[in-house]
Coordinates of C-alpha atoms in Angstrom, one line a residue:
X148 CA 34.1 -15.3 -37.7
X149 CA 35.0 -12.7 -40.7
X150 CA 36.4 -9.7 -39.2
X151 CA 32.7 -7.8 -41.4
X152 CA 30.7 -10.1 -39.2
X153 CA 32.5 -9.0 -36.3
X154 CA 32.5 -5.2 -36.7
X155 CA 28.4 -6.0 -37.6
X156 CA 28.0 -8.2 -34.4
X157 CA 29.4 -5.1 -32.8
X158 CA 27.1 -1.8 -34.5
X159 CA 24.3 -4.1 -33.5
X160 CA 25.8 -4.4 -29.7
X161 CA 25.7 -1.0 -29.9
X162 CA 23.1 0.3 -32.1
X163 CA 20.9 -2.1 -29.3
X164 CA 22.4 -0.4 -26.1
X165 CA 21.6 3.1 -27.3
X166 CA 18.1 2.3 -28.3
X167 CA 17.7 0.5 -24.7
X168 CA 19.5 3.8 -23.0
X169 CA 17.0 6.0 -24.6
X170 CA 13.5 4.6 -23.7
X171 CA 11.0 4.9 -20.4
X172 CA 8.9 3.0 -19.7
X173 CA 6.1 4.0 -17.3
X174 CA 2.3 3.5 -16.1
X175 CA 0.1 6.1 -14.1
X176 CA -1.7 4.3 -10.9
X177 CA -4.9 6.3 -9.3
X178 CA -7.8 6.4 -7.7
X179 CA -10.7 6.9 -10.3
X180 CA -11.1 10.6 -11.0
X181 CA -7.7 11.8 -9.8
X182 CA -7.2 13.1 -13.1
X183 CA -5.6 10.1 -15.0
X184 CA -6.6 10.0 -18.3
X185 CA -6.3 14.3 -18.6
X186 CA -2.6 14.2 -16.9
X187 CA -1.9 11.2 -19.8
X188 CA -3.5 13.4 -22.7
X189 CA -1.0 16.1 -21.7
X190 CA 2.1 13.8 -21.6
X191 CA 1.2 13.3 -25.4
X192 CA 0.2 16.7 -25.6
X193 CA 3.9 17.6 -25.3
X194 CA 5.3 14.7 -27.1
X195 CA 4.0 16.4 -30.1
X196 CA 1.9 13.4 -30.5
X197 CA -1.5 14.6 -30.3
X198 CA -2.1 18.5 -31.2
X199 CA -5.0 19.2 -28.7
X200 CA -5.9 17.5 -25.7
X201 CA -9.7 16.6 -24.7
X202 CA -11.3 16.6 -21.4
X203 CA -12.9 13.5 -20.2
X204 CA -16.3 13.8 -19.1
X205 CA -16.7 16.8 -21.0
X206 CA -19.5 17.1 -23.4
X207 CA -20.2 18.7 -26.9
X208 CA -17.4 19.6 -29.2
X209 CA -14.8 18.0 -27.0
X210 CA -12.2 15.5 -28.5
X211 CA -12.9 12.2 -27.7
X212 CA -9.7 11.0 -25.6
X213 CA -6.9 9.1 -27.2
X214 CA -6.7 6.3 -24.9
X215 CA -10.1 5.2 -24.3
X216 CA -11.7 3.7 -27.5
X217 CA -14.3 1.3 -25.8
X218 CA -18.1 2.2 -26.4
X219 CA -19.0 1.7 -22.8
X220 CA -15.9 3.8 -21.6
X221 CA -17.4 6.8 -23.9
X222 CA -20.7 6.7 -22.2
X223 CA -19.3 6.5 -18.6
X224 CA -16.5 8.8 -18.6
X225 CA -14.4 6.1 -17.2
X226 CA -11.0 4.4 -18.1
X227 CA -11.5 0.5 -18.2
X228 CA -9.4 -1.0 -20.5
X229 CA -5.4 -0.7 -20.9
X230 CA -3.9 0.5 -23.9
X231 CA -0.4 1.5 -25.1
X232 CA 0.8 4.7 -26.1
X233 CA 4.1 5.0 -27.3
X234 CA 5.8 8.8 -28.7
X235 CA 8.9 10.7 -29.0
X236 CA 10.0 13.7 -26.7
X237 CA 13.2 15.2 -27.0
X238 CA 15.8 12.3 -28.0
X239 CA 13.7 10.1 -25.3
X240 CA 10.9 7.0 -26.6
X241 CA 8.5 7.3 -24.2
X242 CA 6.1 4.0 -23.6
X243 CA 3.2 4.8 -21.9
X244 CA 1.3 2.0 -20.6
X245 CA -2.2 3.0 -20.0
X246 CA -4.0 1.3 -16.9
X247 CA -7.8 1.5 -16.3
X248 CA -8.9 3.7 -13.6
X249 CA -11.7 2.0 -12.9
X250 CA -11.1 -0.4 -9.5
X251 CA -13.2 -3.3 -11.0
X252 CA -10.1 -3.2 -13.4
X253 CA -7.5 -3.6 -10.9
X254 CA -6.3 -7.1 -12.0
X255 CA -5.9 -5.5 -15.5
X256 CA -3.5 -2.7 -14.1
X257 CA -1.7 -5.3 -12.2
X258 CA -0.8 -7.7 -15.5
X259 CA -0.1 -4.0 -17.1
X260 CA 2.1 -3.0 -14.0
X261 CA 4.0 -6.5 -14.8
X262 CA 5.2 -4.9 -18.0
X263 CA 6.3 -1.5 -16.6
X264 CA 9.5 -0.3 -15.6
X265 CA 8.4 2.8 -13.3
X266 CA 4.8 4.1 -12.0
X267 CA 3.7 7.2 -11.5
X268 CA 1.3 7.6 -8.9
X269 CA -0.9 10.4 -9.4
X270 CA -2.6 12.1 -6.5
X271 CA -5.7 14.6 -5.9
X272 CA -4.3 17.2 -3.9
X273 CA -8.0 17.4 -2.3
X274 CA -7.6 13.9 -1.5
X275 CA -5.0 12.6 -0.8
X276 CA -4.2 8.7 -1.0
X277 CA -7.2 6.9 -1.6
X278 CA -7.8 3.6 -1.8
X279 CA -7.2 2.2 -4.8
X280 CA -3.8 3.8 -5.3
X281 CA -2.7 2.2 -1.8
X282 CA -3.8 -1.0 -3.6
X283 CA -2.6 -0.3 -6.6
X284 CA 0.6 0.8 -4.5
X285 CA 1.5 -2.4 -3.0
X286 CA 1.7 -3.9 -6.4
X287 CA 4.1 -1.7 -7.3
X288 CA 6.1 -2.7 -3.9
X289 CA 5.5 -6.1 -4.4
X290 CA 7.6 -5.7 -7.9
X291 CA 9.8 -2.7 -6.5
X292 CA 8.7 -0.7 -9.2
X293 CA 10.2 3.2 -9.2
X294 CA 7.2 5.1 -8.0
X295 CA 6.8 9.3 -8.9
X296 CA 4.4 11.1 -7.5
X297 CA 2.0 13.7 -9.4
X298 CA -0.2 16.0 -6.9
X299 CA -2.5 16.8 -9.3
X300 CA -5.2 19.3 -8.9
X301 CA -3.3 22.3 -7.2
X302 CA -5.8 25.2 -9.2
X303 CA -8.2 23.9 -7.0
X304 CA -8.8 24.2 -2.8
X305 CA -6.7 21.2 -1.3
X306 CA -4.9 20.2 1.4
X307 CA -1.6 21.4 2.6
X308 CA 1.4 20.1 0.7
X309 CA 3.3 19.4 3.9
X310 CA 0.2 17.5 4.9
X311 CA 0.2 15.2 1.4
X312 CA 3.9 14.8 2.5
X313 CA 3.7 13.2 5.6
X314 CA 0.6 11.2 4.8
X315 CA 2.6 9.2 1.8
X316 CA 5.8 8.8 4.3
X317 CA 3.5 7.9 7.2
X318 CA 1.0 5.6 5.2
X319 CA 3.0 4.2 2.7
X320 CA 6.5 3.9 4.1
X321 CA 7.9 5.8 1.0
X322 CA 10.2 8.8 1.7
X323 CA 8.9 11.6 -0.4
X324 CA 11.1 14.3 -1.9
X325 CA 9.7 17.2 -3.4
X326 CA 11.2 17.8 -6.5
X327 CA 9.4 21.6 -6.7
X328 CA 7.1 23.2 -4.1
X329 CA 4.2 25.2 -5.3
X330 CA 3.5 28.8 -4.7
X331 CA 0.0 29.1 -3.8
X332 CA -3.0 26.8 -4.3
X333 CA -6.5 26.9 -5.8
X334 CA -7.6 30.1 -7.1
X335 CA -3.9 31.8 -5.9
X336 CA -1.8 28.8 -7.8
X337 CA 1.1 30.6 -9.3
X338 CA 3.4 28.4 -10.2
X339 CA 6.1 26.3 -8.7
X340 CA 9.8 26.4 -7.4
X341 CA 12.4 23.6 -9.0
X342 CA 14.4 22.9 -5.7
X343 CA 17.3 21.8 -7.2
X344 CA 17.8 24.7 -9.8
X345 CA 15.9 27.3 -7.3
X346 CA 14.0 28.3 -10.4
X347 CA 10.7 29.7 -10.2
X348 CA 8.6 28.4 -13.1
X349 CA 5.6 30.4 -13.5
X350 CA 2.2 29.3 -15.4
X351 CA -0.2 31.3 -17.4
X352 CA -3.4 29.4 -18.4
X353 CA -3.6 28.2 -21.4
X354 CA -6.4 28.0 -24.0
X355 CA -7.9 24.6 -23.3
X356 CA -6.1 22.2 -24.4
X357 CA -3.4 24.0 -25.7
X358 CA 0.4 23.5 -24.0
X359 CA 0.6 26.4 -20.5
X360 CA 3.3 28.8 -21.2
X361 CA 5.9 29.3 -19.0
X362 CA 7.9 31.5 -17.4
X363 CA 11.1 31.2 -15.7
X364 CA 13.2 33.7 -13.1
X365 CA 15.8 32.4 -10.8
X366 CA 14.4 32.7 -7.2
X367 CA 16.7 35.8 -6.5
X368 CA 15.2 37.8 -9.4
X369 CA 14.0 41.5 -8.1
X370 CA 11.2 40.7 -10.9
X371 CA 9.7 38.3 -9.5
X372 CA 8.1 39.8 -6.3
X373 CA 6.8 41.8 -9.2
X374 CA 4.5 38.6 -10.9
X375 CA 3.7 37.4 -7.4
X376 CA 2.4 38.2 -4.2
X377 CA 4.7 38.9 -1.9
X378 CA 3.1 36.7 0.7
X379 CA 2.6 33.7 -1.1
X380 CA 6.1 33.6 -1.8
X381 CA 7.4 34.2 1.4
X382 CA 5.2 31.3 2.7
X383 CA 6.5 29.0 -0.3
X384 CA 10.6 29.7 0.5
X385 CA 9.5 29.3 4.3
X386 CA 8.1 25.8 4.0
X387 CA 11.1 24.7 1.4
X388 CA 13.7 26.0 4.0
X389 CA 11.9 23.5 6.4
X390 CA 12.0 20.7 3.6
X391 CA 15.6 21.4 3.6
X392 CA 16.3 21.4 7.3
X393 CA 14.5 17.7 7.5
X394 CA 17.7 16.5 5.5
X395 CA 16.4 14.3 3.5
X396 CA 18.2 13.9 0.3
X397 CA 17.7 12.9 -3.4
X398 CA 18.9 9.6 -4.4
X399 CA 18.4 7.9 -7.5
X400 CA 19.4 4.3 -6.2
X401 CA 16.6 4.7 -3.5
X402 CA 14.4 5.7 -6.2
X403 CA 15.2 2.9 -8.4
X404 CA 14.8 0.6 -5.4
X405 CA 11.1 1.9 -5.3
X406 CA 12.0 3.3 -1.2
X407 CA 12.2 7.0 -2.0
X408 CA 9.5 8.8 -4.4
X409 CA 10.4 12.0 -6.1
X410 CA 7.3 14.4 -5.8
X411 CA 6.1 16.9 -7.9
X412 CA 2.9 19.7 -8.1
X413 CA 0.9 21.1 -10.8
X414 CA -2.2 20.9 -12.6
X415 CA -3.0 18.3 -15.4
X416 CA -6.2 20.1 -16.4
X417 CA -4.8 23.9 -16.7
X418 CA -1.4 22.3 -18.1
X419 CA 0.6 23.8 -14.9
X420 CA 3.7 21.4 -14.0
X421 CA 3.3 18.9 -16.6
X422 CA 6.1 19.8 -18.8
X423 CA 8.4 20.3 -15.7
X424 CA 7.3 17.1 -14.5
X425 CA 8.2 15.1 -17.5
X426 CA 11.4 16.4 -18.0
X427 CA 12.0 15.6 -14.6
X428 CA 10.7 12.4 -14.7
X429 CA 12.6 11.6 -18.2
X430 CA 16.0 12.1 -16.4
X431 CA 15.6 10.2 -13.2
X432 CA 13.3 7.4 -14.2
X433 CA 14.9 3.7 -14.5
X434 CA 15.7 2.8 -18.0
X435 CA 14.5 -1.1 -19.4
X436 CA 16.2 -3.2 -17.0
X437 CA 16.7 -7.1 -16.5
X438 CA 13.9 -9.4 -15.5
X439 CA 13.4 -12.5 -13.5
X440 CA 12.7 -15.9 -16.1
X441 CA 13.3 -19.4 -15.1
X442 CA 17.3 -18.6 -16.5
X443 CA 17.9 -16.1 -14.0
X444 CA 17.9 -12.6 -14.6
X445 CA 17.6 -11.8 -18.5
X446 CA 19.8 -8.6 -19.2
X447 CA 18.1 -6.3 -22.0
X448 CA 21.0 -6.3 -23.8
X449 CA 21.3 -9.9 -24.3
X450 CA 21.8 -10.6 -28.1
X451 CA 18.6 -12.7 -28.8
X452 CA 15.0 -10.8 -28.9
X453 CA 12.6 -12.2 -25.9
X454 CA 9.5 -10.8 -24.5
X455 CA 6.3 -11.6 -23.2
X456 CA 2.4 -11.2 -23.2
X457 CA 0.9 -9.1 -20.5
X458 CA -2.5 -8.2 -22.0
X459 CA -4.9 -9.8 -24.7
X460 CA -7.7 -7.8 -26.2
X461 CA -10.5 -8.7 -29.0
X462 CA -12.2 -6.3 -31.1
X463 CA -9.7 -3.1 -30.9
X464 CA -10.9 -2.9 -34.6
X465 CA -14.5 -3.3 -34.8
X466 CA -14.2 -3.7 -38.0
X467 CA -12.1 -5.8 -38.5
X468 CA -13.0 -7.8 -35.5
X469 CA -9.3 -8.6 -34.6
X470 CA -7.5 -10.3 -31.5
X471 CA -4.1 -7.7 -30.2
X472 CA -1.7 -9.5 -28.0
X473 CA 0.7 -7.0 -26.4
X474 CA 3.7 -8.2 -26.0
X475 CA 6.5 -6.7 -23.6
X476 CA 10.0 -6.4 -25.4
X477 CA 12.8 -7.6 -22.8
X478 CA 16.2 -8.2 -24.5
X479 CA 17.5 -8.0 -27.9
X480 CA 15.8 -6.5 -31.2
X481 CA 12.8 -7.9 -32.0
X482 CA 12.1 -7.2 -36.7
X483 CA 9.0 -7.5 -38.8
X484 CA 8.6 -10.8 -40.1
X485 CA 11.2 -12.6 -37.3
X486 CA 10.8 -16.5 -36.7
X487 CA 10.6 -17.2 -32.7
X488 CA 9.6 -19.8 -30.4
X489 CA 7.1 -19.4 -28.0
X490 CA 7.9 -21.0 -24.7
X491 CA 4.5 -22.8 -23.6
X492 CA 4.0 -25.0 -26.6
X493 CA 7.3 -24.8 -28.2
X494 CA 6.6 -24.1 -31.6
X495 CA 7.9 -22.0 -33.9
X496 CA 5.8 -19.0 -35.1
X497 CA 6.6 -16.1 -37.7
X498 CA 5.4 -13.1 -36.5
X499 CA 4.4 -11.2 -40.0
X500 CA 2.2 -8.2 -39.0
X501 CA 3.8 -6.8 -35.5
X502 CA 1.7 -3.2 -34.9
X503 CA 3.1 -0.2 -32.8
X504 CA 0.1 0.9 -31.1
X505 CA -1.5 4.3 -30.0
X506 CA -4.9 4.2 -28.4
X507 CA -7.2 2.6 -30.7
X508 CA -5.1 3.2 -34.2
X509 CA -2.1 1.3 -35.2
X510 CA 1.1 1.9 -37.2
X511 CA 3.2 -2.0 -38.5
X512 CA 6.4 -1.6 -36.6
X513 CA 9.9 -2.4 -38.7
X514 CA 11.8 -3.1 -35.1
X515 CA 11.4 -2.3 -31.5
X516 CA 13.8 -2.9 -28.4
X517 CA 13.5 -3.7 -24.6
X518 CA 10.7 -1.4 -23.4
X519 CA 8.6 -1.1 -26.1
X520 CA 5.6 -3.0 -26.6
X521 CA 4.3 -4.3 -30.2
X522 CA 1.0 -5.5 -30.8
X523 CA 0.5 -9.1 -32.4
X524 CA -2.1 -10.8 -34.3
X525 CA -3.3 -13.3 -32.0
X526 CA -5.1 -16.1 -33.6
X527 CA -5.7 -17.8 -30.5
X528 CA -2.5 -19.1 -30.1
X529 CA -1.3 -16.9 -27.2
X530 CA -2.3 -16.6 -23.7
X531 CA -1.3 -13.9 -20.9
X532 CA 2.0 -14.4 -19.8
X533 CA 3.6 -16.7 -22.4
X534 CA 7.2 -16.3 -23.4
X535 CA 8.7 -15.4 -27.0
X536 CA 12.3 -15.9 -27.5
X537 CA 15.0 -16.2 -30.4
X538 CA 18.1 -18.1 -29.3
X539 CA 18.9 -20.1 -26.1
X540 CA 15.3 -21.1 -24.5
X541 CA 13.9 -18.4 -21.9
X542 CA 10.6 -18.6 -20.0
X543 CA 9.5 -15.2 -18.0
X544 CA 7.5 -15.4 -14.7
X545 CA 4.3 -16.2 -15.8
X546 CA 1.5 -13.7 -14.3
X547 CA -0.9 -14.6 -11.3
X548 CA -5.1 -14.2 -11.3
X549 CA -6.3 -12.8 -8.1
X550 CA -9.3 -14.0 -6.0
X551 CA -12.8 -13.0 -7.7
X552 CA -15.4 -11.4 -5.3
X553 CA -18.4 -12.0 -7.4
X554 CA -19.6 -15.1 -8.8
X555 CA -22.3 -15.4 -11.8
X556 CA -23.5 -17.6 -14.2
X557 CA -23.9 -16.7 -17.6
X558 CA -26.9 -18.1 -19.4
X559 CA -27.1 -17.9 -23.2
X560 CA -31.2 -18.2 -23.5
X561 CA -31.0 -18.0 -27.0
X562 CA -29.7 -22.1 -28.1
X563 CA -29.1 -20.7 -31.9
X564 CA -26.7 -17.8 -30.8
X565 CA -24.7 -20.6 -29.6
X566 CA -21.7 -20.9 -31.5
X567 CA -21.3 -16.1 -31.0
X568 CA -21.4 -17.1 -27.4
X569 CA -19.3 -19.8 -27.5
X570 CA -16.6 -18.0 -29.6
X571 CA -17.4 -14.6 -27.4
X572 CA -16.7 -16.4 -24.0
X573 CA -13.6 -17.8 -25.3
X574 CA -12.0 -15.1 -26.7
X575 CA -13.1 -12.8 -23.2
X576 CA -11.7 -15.0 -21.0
X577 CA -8.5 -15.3 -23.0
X578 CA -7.8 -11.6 -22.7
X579 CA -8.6 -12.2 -19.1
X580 CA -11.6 -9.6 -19.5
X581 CA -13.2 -11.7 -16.9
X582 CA -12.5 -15.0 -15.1
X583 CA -14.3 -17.8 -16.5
X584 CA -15.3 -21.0 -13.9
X585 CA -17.0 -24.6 -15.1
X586 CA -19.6 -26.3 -12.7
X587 CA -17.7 -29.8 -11.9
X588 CA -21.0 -31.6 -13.2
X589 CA -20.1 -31.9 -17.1
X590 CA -23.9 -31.8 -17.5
X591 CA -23.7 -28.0 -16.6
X592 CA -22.8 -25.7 -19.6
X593 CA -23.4 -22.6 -18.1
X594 CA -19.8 -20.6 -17.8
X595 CA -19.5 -19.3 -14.3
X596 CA -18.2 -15.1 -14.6
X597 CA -15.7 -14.9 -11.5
X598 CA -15.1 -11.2 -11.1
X599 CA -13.4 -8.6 -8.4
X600 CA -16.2 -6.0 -9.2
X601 CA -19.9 -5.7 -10.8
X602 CA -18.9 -3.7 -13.3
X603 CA -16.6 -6.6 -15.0
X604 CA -19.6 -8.4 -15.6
X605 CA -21.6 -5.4 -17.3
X606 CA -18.5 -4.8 -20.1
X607 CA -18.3 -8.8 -20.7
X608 CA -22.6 -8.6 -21.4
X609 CA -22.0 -5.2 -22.8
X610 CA -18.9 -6.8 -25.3
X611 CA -21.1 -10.2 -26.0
X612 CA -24.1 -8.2 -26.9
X613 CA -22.4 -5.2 -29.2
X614 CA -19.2 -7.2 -30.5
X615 CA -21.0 -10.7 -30.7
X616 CA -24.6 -10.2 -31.2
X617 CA -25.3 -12.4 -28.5
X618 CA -27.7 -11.5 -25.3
X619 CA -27.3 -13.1 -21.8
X620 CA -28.8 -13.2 -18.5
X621 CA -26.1 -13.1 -15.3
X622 CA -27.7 -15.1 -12.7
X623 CA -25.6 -14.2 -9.2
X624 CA -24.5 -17.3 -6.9
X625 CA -24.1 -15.9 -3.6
X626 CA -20.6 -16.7 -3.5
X627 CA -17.7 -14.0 -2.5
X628 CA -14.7 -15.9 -1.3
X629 CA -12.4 -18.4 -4.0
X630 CA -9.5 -20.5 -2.7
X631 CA -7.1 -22.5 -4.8
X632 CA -6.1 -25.9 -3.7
X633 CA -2.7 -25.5 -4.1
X634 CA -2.3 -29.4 -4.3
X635 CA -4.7 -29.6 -7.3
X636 CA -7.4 -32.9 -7.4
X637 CA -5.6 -35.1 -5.7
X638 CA -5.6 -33.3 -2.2
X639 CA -9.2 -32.9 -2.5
X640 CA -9.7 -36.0 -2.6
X641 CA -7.5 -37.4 0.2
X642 CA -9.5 -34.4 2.2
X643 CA -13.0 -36.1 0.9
X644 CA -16.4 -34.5 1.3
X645 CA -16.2 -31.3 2.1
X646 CA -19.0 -28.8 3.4
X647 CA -20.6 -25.3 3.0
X648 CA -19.1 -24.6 -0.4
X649 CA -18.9 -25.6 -3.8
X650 CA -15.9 -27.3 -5.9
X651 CA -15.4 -25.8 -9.3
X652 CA -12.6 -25.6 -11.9
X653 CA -11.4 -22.9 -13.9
X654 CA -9.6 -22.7 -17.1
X655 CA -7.0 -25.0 -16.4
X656 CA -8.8 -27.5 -15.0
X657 CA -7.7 -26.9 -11.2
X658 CA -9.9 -27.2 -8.3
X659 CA -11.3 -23.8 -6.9
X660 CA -13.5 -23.7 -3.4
X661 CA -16.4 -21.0 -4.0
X662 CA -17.4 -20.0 0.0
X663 CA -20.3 -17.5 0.4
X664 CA -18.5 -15.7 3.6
X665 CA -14.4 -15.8 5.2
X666 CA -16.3 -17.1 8.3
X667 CA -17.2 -20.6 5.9
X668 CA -13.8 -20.2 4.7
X669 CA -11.7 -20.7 8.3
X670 CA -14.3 -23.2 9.3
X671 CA -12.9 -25.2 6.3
X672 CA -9.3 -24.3 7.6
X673 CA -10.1 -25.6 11.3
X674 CA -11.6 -29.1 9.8
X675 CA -9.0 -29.7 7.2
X676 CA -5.8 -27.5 8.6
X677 CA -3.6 -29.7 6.5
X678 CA -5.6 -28.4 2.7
X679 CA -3.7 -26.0 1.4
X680 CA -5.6 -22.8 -0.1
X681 CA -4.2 -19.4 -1.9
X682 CA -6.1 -16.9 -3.1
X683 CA -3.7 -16.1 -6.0
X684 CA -4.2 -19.0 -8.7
X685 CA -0.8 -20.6 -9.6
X686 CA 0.9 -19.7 -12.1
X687 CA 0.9 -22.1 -15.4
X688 CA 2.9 -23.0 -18.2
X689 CA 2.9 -25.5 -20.7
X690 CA -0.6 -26.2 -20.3
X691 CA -3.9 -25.2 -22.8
X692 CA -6.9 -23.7 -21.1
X693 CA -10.5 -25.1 -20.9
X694 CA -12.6 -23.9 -23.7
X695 CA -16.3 -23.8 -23.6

């Protein structure tokens, strides 16, 4: 090697590890209206990405919000599909991977959660942990993701913060550590207290949707009983002497092993805490780090580029009625117009128009390093999960589908819309909008729509209707339970005729049991305790899926 290559070799070496130094990586988990989509609108608020923020639900002149583009999501006020945000704060690239709120959604946040290095669990200080985030929760456990927590809400009546405390230690298992303590709550919010600075950081509201000002005093300050009542302080500095006393104490490792969860207060709406919060966050949170593939771990900084697909999604561009497949960057330095091999089928493929994405518009993207995620043109080639490498063959874990709840079948009653339905079915299920089932009779054509909530089904009629001119009818099966056999056809058949439920396949061809109750399920179990059943579908590679 030329001692020019060398010295090249090594700029790159280090050009890569302080690209990978500076990025985060995150996603926001909640129950629906906790205040997602407002508290993510802020984050890009002071990113300098957006200029004014937008609420919600709210009517009339309001912005429309950045990160949900979809029609239906408009009308409903609700967060359903995931999208990718990515801006500059400071000297930090922020990735912000945007899950849907909705819980009918909750396999979508789960293959978005795959892709993220930290979480932040957002909380409504009125209620507490709810049920989705405790779902939503386990993921992250399950991948021992870093989890922050956001107790959003605080300019309105709410429960006490000592309360919220205990109930994620108690519940959860996670040690909380409050990061700052607020003075005050509802109508007599003030502000907060940083506890490691023992800086007060006052709040004045803000014009909506403008950035809060700030003010800051050291605790000490003769001023400061001044600004605020006297009382509410006192109470504040009592409780964070008792935090203090309970000894327990802030450690990153325990963060980064997803065991400890740095807390913080304020209000997304009224801008009060965000800005702490984030610069907070930005300094503790785990940088890109290695991930499990069939090689071992695969460290970020490994020379080749390699990444993989989390998320499909048709029609961003109703216009130009395109196919997105994000892909999550893991190692190396992934450049416009690169050659790479793509793991399931093995061929190569030159990726020519790689987008950066924000929301709904799109930017072509020169380079981009572990954390980031780019946005591909996907002509059908790509599925979720599939591997992209340059160099020395890698394959990521692929990701799993869970058990649908609700079982349909989708009729097309209109035999000359065929081929829009054909084509709108397909490309759906590919971006895993729904899961799609076939009847085991070949005679049937009829998709089956295998969802975990009703309102799956209503965007993929919705989406065939406005993105595919095509109208259907859902006919419901009375189904709720689906098993895999984890054996595949051959241990159904040495089980023979089974009773009380129906044998289907899904997109890859493997046997699924549909049962209409759990009872019909364990009375399978007690005939046949020797069939194995999951209710997460194995995972697949090197295999194409089913089309209608």
């Amino acid at each position: 090697m030329s001692g020019s290559q060398a010295t090249t070799d090594g700029d790159l070496a280090q050009v890569l590890a302080s690209e990978v130094d500076r990025r985060r990586n995150f996603a926001i988990i909640s129950h629906p209206d906790a205040g997602k989509t407002t508290l993510t609108e802020k984050l890009l608020l002071y990113g300098g990405a957006i200029q004014q923020a937008g609420a919600v639900k709210a009517r009339g002149e309001q912005r429309k919000v950045t990160s949900d583009w979809m029609e239906l999501e408009k009308q409903r006020g609700i967060s359903i599909t995931s999208t990718v945000l990515q801006f500059d704060y400071d000297a930090t690239t922020i990735n912000l991977l945007d899950t849907p709120g909705h819980q009918d959604f909750s396999e979508d946040t789960y293959r978005t959660l795959a892709a993220a290095d930290n979480a932040v669990m957002l909380e409504d200080a009125a209620k507490g942990l709810e049920p989705q985030t405790r779902k939503l929760f386990e993921v992250c456990r399950m991948r021992q993701i870093p989890i922050f927590t956001f107790i959003n809400k605080m300019d309105r009546p709410g429960r006490e913060p000592l309360t919220l405390l205990d109930e994620i230690e108690s519940e959860l298992g996670l040690t909380p550590w409050a990061v700052n303590w607020p003075i005050g709550s509802g109508e007599q919010f003030r502000g907060v207290i940083d506890r490691r600075s023992k800086e007060v950081v006052l709040f004045s509201r803000a014009e909506r949707g403008k950035q809060a000002s700030e003010q800051r005093l050291s605790l000490d300050d003769p001023a400061l009983r001044e600004l605020v009542e006297e009382d509410l302080l006192d109470l504040a500095v009592e409780e964070m002497e008792f935090l203090e006393a309970a000894g327990a104490e802030l450690d990153i490792e325990m963060v980064h092993a997803g065991e400890l969860t740095p807390v913080f207060f304020g209000s997304a709406m009224t801008n009060f805490g965000v800005r702490p919060f984030l610069d907070a966050f930005l300094e503790m949170a785990q940088r890109p780090i290695a991930r499990s593939s069939s090689e071992g771990l695969v460290d970020p900084l490994r020379e080749g580029f390699s990444g993989f697909v989390f998320k499909l999604q048709a029609n961003m561009d109703p216009r130009h009625r395109d196919r997105v497949a994000f892909v999550r960057v893991c190692s190396g330095r992934f450049e416009k117009d690169m050659t790479v091999k793509h793991a399931r089928t093995g061929k190569a493929i030159r990726l020519s128009r790689p987008q950066k994405l924000f929301g709904q518009d799109r930017a072509v993207v020169e380079d981009a390093y572990p954390g980031d995620v780019i946005g591909l043109n996907n002509p059908g080639m790509f599925s979720i999960g599939d591997t992209l490498y340059v160099g020395s063959k890698v394959e990521y874990e692929g990701i799993p589908c869970f058990s649908p709840e609700i079982f349909s079948w989708l009729r097309n009653p209109n035999p000359s819309a065929f081929k829009n339905f054909r084509k709108g079915v397909n490309e759906l299920r590919e971006e895993g909008a729904v899961q799609i089932l076939y009847d085991t009779d070949e005679s049937k054509r009829d998709p089956i729509l295998a969802a975990v909530g009703q309102l799956q089904l209503e965007v993929v009629q919705h989406r065939l209707e406005n993105e595919y001119g095509v109208e259907t009818r859902l006919e419901p099966m009375g189904f709720q339970v689906a098993r895999w056999i984890s054996g595949g056809w051959a241990d159904l058949e040495k089980v023979g005729r089974i009773f009380n439920c129906k044998t289907v396949r899904d997109a890859w061809n493997r046997p699924v049991l549909l049962f209409k109750n759990e009872w019909n399920l364990n009375q399978l179990r007690e005939d046949h305790p020797d069939l194995e059943l999951s209710s997460v579908a194995p995972v697949v590679s090197g295999v194409e899926p089913i089309s209608l």
